[in-house]
Amino acid sequence: MTNRSYLTCGVAAVVMMLGSTAVAAPVKVGMITTLSGGGAGLGIDTRDGFMLALKQAGDAASEVEVLIEDDQQKPDVAVQIADKMIQSDQVDLLTGIVWSNLAMAVVPAAVAQGKFYLSTNAAPSALAGSGCDPKYFSVSYQNDNMHETAGAYAKKAGIGKVFIMAPNYPAGQDSLTGFKRFYDEGEITDEVYTQVGQTDYAAEIAQIRNSGADAVFFFLPGGMGIAFMKQYAESGVDIPLIGPAFSFSQDILPAAGDAALGVMNGANWSKDLDNEANATFVEGFQAEYDRLPSLYAAQGYDTANLLLSAMSKADITDADAFRAALAEADFDSVRGKFSFGPNQHPIQDFYIREVVKEGDVLTNKIVEPVLTDHADAYAGECSM
Amino acid sequence: MPVLLVAEQALNGLQYGMMLFLMAAGLTLVFGVMGLINLAHGSLYMVGAFACATVAASTGWFWLGLLASLAAAAAAGAIIEVLVIRRLYARDHLDQVLATFALILVFSEGTRWVFGSFPLYLNLPPALSGAVTLPGGLQYPLFRLVIIAVGAAVAVGLWLLISRTRLGIRIRAGEADREMIAALGIDIARLYTVVFALGAALAGLAGALVGSIQSVQVGMGEPVLILAFVVVVIGGIGSIKGALIGAMLVGMTDTLGKALLPGFFAQFMDVSSANTIGASLASMLIYILMAVVLIVRPQGLFGARV
Amino acid sequence: MGQAFTRETWINLLIFTVLVAVAVFAHLSGQGFTVTLATKAAIFALAGVGLNLALGYGGMISFGHAAFFGIGGYACGILASHAANGTPIFAFLAGSNNMLVIWPIAMIASGLAALVIGALSQRTSGVYFIMVTLAFAQMIFYFAISWPRYGGEDGLSFYVRNNFPVMNTFAPIQYFAICATLLALALIATAVITQSRYGLALQAVRQNSQRSKAVGIRPYAVLLTAFVLSGMITGLAGALYADLNRFVSPTMLSWHMSGEIMVFVILGGVGRLCGPVAGAGIYILLEHVLGGVSEYWQALLGLMLLVIVLFAPGGLIGLLSGRKRHA
């Protein structure tokens, strides 16, 4: 039920670089993430990426205490954990939620109670537009972004007819909306919503077989994507697949197997992105955990580094100053270029990646950038 | 709706129905012979899937994994029968429901403890993977055809077992009159253990087959268990024939409902509300079917007692 | 068996007092979250009191009470969310964030559901009844998941707890007071009902349906009435639970929830008026004590339940005797 880890490093007061002698006020972080069930891989990577950044920061992270609890991918459990962390543990800041439906259940209430929320992953449209909040930052992306990238790629590649499919929850609706926003010339043969947590896709595969589409765009995160891909490989349908990075991230590829080879997917990060922070991260992650990092780990890592950068400039007790320090995004992101837009969502580059084999390990490599300095479609509706 | 698509969806419904039959057969046998309601049947399904995944991964032999699923689920069934279930035959249904609900908790958390929270994935052997082309030009995954064949074989096997063997005679005698069969000098405790293990083995086999095309994880048996209950209620408790026909009805209703209803509603409303209403109604369809059967025949299609 | 033995009455008062004392003590020592836990226990107890009426006094083993718990929860969530965004529900019905409006609607909605489910389920008995109530609850569960209007699978957040005249429902101790008062009222109502003429008829039907017919009782009507009342009480608990979390989701309708409500009733002992109160209290205590000790607390809970059912059958068997299918 509970899975707690307390992290306290050394106790020394830290003398910061640049000659300033600011001492970071202690920050208590409540991390709510998925550590059991079908989506456990995503939460475990989020946690491990976040903790790796703190470990690498050494003394600079001595004032961060992290409480970690498992939300079991259930919104009601997430709500109760958030209540407990806010009322009982008195955390300063919450982070870690993987799934948009859980984020929608937790984030609005948390920021209403005066807590910061830094998103390591989920970023539903409702929180990017009219529902934006000064205390809410997305360090990952906005939900539509990966799908917009896939749509832009499909248009660029001249694919005429696409079958699109996603689970029936906010992130699923965001995904198909995002794809269609940039794939605006071709034809959508079918738009199918599946049940969240569905494990058998025989009926949908029959529809794909019958659709006459030139490509299938699907967004099925976690175990759903693996089940679909395995069954798709067995079905004899050979329409090429495209998707967002979620369906082909490092946690999924080993299970999906060769079925995923050659698939094009849109992403904001890849382990072969060429910058120093990324090299340090990928190397450090493999050394620490003995596996390749996924997108979720990368975003968790960036989130922790953003937090540390803000702590070096301001006290979390001074909410306005801390918010300004966060908004500067003064840290070395594994994504290279990284800044916040007016709605406190990232402005970053998006790439198309291809699933390849390195030796006998499946992984992604970058093919080309598709959208540069890309923000999101909802920033205009946000009035902060 | 093109003919090939309808044919493929019908095959999907048939495959789903066969899987449900494997689950429902054990439930209905155990209820018919011992009068026991067993909620932990889904846990046995999970045990079979995990056994298959573990053995297949460590030996590389998928067939061995299938055998292991039968053996492990039968063993787990026999063990809980001797330790727990045996004490429940003389109890009322409330005790049975609670004790077997408690068993689910123990099984689920125990499995999580041993295997962790990550789902396991099975790889099919090359001989069973890929698709085959059926007469009429329909391509269909070979392994799903295998599941249909296994279900049919089990149905025939159970029918032969119950109608042609000594064990079958005892099972029928046990259903008809429990006191009499003990008076005939049959070791009733052993008979019960055997019947329970047989039902468990079938559930384990279903778990292994389904786990091979989906994923193997804690809690996988729960949705299936409830559908198996619906099948048993529709077919009539204690009837293998009822379980088979009920399973086919449920499998077909569910699959074809999900496939056809959105299109049907799209004839006279906009596509997005048709999808919504179609999907909602489709997910309730089997329960509506069950309600209709109960209104017409409270004891199910082939049930004797109420 | 619900007769007011003095000792029984004392025990009931003691159990209830312990619950209130825990909440008050936690409040005074500034542990807001413990008050929230006590509130959760009171709400679960109320759900158990509802089930106890059908199960303990009527002998109807309903494995689908999550349906009523969830319908009550959704009634609360839907009214509150419509009140928040100012839209009508069916073009003419306004939403509401007043608990005094929400509670009756939640009870009527769950009562109607219990009437339909009960009327159909009463046609069957024994093991069919268990499976059928379970299946109907699943049907509502799947409907809630696939109907996107109120959040579908994601559930529905309404962020702000609803209002109650002259009270601050946000203060944990005040919300506890509301829930504990309703629990006390439900317990008193149960005591009154079970000792009324109707309650005697209900017990007669449970003990011997055939014989009760001979003395002019109509079992179908008597049992259906108990089932509806039972659903209404559990529905009220659902509305309170939705307000506790300011969130409602299909999880409240799931069969695990049905199983848990049963566990509350059993843990404390069926047939004790305050059995569900003790049961829910023990359950919440276990969840948070064992949950801290071990990730696998559910397994420990399962083992405990097994031991209670197998080796402490007095509470159960005595209650439902005469219903044995075969000895």
Short mmCIF file of C-alpha atoms in Angstrom, two decimals, chain B residues 31 34-35 37 39 84 87-95 97-99 101-106 109 112-113 178 222 225-226 229-230 233 236-237 276-277 279-280 283-284 287-288 290-291 294-295 298-299 303 305-306, chain C residues 55 61 63 120 123-128 130-132 134-136 138-139 142-143 146-148 255-256 259-260 262-263 266 270 295-299 301-303 305-306 309-311 313 316-317 320 323-327:
data_model
loop_
_atom_site.label_atom_id
_atom_site.label_comp_id
_atom_site.label_asym_id
_atom_site.label_seq_id
_atom_site.Cartn_x
_atom_site.Cartn_y
_atom_site.Cartn_z
CA PHE B 31 -21.14 -25.63 -7.83
CA MET B 34 -20.33 -29.49 -4.01
CA GLY B 35 -22.79 -26.60 -3.95
CA ILE B 37 -19.60 -20.65 -4.83
CA LEU B 39 -14.81 -16.40 -6.05
CA VAL B 84 -9.80 -24.09 3.10
CA ARG B 87 -14.30 -26.59 5.55
CA LEU B 88 -16.86 -24.58 3.61
CA TYR B 89 -19.08 -27.26 2.07
CA ALA B 90 -21.28 -27.44 5.12
CA ARG B 91 -21.39 -23.66 5.51
CA ASP B 92 -23.83 -21.24 3.97
CA HIS B 93 -23.03 -19.18 0.91
CA LEU B 94 -22.10 -16.10 2.89
CA ASP B 95 -19.16 -17.90 4.48
CA VAL B 97 -18.25 -15.84 -0.50
CA LEU B 98 -16.19 -14.30 2.28
CA ALA B 99 -13.61 -17.05 2.55
CA PHE B 101 -12.95 -13.34 -1.34
CA ALA B 102 -10.23 -13.54 1.31
CA LEU B 103 -8.42 -16.10 -0.84
CA ILE B 104 -8.39 -13.62 -3.73
CA LEU B 105 -6.65 -11.06 -1.54
CA VAL B 106 -4.08 -13.63 -0.43
CA GLU B 109 -0.82 -10.03 -2.96
CA ARG B 112 2.65 -9.56 -6.39
CA TRP B 113 5.16 -10.46 -3.71
CA ARG B 178 -24.87 -36.23 -1.91
CA GLU B 222 -11.08 -10.67 -11.86
CA LEU B 225 -14.39 -14.27 -13.17
CA ILE B 226 -17.41 -11.99 -13.17
CA PHE B 229 -20.52 -15.87 -13.27
CA VAL B 230 -22.78 -14.25 -15.84
CA VAL B 233 -26.24 -17.71 -14.38
CA GLY B 236 -27.92 -22.62 -15.40
CA ILE B 237 -25.86 -23.70 -12.42
CA THR B 276 -20.68 7.16 -27.15
CA ILE B 277 -24.13 5.62 -26.94
CA ALA B 279 -20.05 1.90 -26.67
CA SER B 280 -22.03 2.45 -23.46
CA SER B 283 -20.66 -2.64 -22.45
CA MET B 284 -23.99 -3.31 -20.72
CA TYR B 287 -25.92 -7.90 -18.34
CA ILE B 288 -29.12 -6.95 -20.12
CA MET B 290 -28.66 -11.93 -18.30
CA ALA B 291 -31.59 -9.93 -16.93
CA LEU B 294 -33.63 -14.40 -15.59
CA ILE B 295 -37.01 -12.82 -16.21
CA PRO B 298 -34.99 -17.69 -13.15
CA GLN B 299 -33.03 -20.97 -13.05
CA GLY B 303 -30.54 -25.13 -14.71
CA ARG B 305 -32.63 -26.28 -9.21
CA VAL B 306 -33.27 -22.77 -8.06
CA LEU C 55 -27.79 -9.28 4.83
CA ILE C 61 -26.52 -11.98 0.45
CA PHE C 63 -22.73 -8.89 -3.55
CA LEU C 120 -35.34 -8.81 -10.57
CA ARG C 123 -36.99 -13.90 -8.49
CA THR C 124 -33.94 -15.99 -7.72
CA SER C 125 -32.47 -17.21 -4.47
CA GLY C 126 -29.37 -18.73 -2.95
CA VAL C 127 -26.30 -18.61 -5.08
CA TYR C 128 -28.13 -17.13 -8.05
CA ILE C 130 -25.37 -13.53 -5.06
CA MET C 131 -24.26 -13.74 -8.68
CA VAL C 132 -27.13 -11.68 -10.03
CA LEU C 134 -22.95 -8.88 -8.48
CA ALA C 135 -23.71 -8.82 -12.19
CA PHE C 136 -26.15 -5.91 -11.94
CA GLN C 138 -21.07 -4.66 -12.78
CA MET C 139 -23.53 -3.45 -15.38
CA TYR C 142 -19.46 -0.50 -16.97
CA PHE C 143 -22.06 2.08 -17.81
CA SER C 146 -18.19 4.17 -20.80
CA TRP C 147 -20.49 7.18 -20.39
CA PRO C 148 -18.16 10.14 -20.91
CA TRP C 255 -17.10 -5.35 -7.14
CA HIS C 256 -14.11 -4.92 -4.84
CA GLY C 259 -16.66 -7.11 -1.19
CA GLU C 260 -15.26 -4.49 1.17
CA MET C 262 -19.37 -7.04 3.14
CA VAL C 263 -16.10 -7.26 5.01
CA ILE C 266 -18.49 -9.42 8.87
CA VAL C 270 -23.21 -9.84 11.62
CA GLU C 295 3.05 -3.30 1.20
CA TYR C 296 1.15 -6.53 1.20
CA TRP C 297 -1.33 -5.67 3.90
CA GLN C 298 -4.21 -6.95 1.78
CA ALA C 299 -2.73 -10.45 2.07
CA LEU C 301 -6.24 -8.85 5.74
CA GLY C 302 -7.18 -11.86 3.62
CA LEU C 303 -5.57 -14.28 6.06
CA LEU C 305 -10.68 -12.87 7.18
CA LEU C 306 -10.07 -16.55 6.48
CA VAL C 309 -14.69 -17.22 8.74
CA LEU C 310 -13.20 -20.67 9.35
CA PHE C 311 -12.57 -20.62 13.06
CA PRO C 313 -18.14 -18.99 12.84
CA LEU C 316 -22.15 -15.96 11.06
CA ILE C 317 -23.60 -19.38 11.39
CA LEU C 320 -28.05 -17.51 8.92
CA ARG C 323 -30.22 -21.62 5.25
CA LYS C 324 -27.76 -24.45 4.97
CA ARG C 325 -28.09 -26.11 1.63
CA HIS C 326 -26.60 -29.39 2.75
CA ALA C 327 -24.94 -30.49 5.91
#
